[in-house]
Tab-separated table of C-alpha atoms in Angstrom:
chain	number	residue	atom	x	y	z
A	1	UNK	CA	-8.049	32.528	-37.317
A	2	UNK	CA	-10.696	32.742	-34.515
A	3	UNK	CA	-9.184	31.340	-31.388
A	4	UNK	CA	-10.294	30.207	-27.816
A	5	UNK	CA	-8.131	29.713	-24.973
A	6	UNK	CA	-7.097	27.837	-21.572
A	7	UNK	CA	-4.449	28.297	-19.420
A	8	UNK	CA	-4.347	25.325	-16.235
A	9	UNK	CA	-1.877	25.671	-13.523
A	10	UNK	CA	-1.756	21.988	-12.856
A	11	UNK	CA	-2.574	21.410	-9.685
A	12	UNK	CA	-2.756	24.306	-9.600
A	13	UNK	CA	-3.816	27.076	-12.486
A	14	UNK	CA	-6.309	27.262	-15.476
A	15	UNK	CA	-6.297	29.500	-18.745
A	16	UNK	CA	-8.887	28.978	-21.301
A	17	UNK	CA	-9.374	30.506	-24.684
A	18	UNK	CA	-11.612	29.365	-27.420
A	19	UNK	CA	-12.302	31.942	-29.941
A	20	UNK	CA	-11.115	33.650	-27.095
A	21	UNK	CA	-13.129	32.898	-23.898
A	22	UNK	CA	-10.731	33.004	-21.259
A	23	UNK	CA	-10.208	31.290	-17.992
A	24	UNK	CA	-7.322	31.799	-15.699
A	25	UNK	CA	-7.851	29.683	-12.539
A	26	UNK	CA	-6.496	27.177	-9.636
A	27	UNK	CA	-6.885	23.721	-10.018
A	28	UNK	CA	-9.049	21.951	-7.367
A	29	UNK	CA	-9.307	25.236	-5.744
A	30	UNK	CA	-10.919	28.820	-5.993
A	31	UNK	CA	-10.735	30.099	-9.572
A	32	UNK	CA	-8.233	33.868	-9.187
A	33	UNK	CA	-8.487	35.279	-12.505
A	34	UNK	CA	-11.645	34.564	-15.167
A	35	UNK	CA	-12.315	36.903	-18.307
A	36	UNK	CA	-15.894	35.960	-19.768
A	37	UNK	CA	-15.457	37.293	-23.770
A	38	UNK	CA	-19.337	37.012	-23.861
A	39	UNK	CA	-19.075	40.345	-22.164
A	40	UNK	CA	-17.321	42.135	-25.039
A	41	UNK	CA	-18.705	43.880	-27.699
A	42	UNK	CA	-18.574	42.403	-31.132
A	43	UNK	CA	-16.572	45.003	-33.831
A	44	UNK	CA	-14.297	46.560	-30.598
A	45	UNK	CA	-11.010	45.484	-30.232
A	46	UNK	CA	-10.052	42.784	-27.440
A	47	UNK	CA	-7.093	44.793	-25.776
A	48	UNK	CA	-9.215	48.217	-25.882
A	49	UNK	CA	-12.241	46.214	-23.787
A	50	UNK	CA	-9.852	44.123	-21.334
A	51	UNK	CA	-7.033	44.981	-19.021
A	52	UNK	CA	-5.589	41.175	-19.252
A	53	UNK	CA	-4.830	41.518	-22.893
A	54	UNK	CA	-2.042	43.956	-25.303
A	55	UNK	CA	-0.349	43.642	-28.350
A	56	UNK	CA	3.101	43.027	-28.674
A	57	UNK	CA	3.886	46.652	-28.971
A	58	UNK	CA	1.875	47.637	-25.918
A	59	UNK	CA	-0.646	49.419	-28.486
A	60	UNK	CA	-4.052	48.573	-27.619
A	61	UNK	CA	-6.785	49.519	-30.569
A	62	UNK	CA	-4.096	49.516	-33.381
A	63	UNK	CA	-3.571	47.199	-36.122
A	64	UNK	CA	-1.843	44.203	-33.454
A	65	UNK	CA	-5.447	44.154	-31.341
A	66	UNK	CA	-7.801	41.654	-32.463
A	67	UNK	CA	-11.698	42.199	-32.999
A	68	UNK	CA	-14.320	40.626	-30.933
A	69	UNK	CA	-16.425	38.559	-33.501
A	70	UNK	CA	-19.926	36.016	-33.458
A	71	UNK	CA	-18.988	34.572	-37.024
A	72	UNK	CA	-17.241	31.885	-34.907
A	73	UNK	CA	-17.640	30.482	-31.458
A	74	UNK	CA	-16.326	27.365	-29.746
A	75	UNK	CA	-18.534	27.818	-26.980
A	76	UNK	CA	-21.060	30.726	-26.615
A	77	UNK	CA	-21.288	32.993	-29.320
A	78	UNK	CA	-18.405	35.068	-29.713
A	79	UNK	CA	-14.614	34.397	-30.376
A	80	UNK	CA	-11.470	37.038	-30.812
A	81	UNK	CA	-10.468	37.296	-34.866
A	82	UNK	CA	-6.671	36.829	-35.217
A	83	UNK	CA	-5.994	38.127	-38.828
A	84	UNK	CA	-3.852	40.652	-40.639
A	85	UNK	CA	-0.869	41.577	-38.703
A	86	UNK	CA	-2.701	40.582	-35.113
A	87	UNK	CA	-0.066	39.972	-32.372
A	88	UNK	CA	-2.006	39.849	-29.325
A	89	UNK	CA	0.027	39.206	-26.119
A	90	UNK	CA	-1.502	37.661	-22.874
A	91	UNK	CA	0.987	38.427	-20.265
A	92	UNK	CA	1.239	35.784	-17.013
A	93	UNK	CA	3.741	37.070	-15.046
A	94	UNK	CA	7.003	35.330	-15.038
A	95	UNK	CA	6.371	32.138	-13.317
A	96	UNK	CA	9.212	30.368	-11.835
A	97	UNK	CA	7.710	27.290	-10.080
A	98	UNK	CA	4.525	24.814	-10.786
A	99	UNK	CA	3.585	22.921	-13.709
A	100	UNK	CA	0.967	25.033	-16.033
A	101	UNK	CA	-1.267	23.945	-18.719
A	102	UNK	CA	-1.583	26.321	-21.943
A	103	UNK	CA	-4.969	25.291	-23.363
A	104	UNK	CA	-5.711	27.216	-26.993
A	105	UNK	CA	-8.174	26.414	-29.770
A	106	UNK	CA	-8.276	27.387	-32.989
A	107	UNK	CA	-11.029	27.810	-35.800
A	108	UNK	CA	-8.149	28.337	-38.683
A	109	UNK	CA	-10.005	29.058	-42.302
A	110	UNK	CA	-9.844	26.918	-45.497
A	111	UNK	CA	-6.562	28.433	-47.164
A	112	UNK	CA	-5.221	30.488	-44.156
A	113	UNK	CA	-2.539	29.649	-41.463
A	114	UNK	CA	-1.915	30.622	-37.848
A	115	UNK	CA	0.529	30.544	-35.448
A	116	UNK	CA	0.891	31.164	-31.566
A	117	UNK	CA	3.908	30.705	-29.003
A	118	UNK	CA	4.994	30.987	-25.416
A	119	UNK	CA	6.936	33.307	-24.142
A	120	UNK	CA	9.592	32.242	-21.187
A	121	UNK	CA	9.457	36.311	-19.976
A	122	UNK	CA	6.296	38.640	-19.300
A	123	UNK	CA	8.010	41.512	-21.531
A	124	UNK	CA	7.505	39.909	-24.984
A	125	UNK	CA	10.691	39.022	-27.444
A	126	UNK	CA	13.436	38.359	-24.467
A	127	UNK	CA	12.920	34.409	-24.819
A	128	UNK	CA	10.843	32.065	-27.221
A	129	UNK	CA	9.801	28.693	-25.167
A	130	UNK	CA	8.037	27.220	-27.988
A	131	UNK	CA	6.217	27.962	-31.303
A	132	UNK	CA	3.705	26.607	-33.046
A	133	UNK	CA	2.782	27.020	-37.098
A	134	UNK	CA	-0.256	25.873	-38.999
A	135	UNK	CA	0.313	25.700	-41.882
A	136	UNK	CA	-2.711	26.126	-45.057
A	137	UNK	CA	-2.111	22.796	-46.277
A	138	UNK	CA	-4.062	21.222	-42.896
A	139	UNK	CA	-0.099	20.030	-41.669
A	140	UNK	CA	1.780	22.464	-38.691
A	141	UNK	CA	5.157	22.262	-37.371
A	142	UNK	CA	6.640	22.751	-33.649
A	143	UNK	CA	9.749	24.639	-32.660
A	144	UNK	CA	10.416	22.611	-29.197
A	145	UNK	CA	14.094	21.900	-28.490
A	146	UNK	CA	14.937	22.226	-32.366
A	147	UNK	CA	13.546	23.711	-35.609
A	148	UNK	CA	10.565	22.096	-36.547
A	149	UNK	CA	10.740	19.197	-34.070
A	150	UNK	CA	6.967	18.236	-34.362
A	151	UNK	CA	4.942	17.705	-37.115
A	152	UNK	CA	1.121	17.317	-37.151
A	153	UNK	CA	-2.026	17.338	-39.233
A	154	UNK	CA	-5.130	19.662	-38.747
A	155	UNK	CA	-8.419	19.794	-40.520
A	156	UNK	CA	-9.196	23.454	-41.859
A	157	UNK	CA	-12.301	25.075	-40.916
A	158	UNK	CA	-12.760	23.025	-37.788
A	159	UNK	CA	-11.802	23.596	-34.057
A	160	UNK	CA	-7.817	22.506	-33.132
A	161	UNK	CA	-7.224	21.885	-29.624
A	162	UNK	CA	-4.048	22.414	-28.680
A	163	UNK	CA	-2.258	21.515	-25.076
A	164	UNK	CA	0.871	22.912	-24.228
A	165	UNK	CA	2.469	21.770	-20.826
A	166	UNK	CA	5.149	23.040	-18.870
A	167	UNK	CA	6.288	21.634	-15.661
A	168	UNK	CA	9.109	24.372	-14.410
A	169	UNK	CA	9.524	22.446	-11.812
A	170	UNK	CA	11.054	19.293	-13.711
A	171	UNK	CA	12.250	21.407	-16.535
A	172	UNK	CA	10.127	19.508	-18.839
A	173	UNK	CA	7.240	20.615	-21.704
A	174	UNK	CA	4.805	18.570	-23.857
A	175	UNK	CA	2.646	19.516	-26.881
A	176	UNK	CA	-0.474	18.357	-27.667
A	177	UNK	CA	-2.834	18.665	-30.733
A	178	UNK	CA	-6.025	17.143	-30.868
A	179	UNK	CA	-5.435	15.085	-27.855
A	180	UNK	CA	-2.462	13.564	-29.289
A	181	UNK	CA	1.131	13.959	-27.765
A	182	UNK	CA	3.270	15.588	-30.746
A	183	UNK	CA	6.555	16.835	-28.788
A	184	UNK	CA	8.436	16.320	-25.278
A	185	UNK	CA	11.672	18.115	-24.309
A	186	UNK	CA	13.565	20.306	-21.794
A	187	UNK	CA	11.620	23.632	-21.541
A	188	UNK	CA	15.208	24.935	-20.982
A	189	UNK	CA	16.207	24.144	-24.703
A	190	UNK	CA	13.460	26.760	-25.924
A	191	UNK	CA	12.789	26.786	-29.767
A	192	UNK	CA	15.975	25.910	-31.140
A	193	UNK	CA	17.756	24.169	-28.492
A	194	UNK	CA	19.510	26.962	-26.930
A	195	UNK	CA	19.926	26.647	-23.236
A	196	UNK	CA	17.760	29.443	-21.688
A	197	UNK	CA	15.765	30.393	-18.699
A	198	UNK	CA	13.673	28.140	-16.560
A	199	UNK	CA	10.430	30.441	-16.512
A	200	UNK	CA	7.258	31.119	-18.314
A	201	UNK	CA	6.540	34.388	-19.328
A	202	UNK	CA	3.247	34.687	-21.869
A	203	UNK	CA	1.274	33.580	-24.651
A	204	UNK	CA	1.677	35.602	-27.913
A	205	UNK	CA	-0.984	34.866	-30.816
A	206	UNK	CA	0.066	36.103	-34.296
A	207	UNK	CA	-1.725	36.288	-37.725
């Protein structure tokens, strides 16, 4: 997978990743966080060159990082290869109020699959908000509210959008592929439907 991503604090806050570009920022006001991948070097590892990324183990340069690349590139020409056993983490603190937008794209291979999710707490594995597989096929399936609650079709070896709202302040989430609305439900439910915290944590990107 080769991966670029957004996160938007709506009305409010911006993340974008796209083969991994990556802008974290205010909406309608002064951008506070921006990481420009262009700036990495291809072959190093993302979490080795940038403070703003780890791996789910907290191990930097190991097998979990993910190499800068130029074989892909939504925009620019560089992206961050998720493959292997890559589990990148992207840590946001653990936001309480405001309604974010998760922006990630992905450049998933003929034959391979991918799969990201959000996390509801900074320190990775407390609390699952939502998960997303793509599956090799060109189909994917959403954990939101209930095992594979969403359903969708991709097209392999092309760029997937996807949009993943959360409004903590309503208790409500939305996911969105390709522009089109796949899933709604109470960000409270998580993956399964289990009554959890009201909070968002992180992104976590997995091979």
């Amino acid at each position: 997978i080769v991966l670029t991503l957004k996160l938007k604090r709506m009305r409010k806050f911006l993340l974008l990743a796209a083969g991994l570009l990556l802008t974290v920022g205010l909406f309608s006001q002064a951008i506070v966080y921006t990481d420009n991948f262009e700036s990495y070097t291809v072959g190093d590892y993302l979490a080795t060159q940038s403070d703003s990324w780890t791996t789910w183990s907290n191990d930097p340069g190991s097998g979990e990082d993910a190499l800068l690349t130029d074989e892909q590139a939504l925009s620019g020409t560089k992206s961050v290869k998720v493959h292997g056993i890559t589990d990148l983490v992207k840590q946001l603190g653990d936001k309480l109020t405001g309604k974010y937008s998760v922006e990630i794209s992905f450049f998933i291979a003929a034959g391979y699959g991918g799969y990201f999710n959000l996390q509801k707490f900074e320190s990775p594995g407390t609390e699952w908000g939502v998960q997303t597989y793509f599956i090799s096929d060109g189909t994917g399936s959403i954990d939101a509210g209930a095992e594979g609650a969403g359903t969708f079709t991709y097209t392999p070896d092309s760029w997937v959008h996807t949009q993943t709202i959360v409004d903590l302040d309503n208790d409500w989430a939305e996911c969105w592929v390709n522009g089109e609305l796949i899933i709604a439900w109470p960000w409270t439910l998580g993956t399964f439907g289990d009554p959890g915290a009201l909070q968002l944590g992180g992104i976590n990107i997995y091979a």
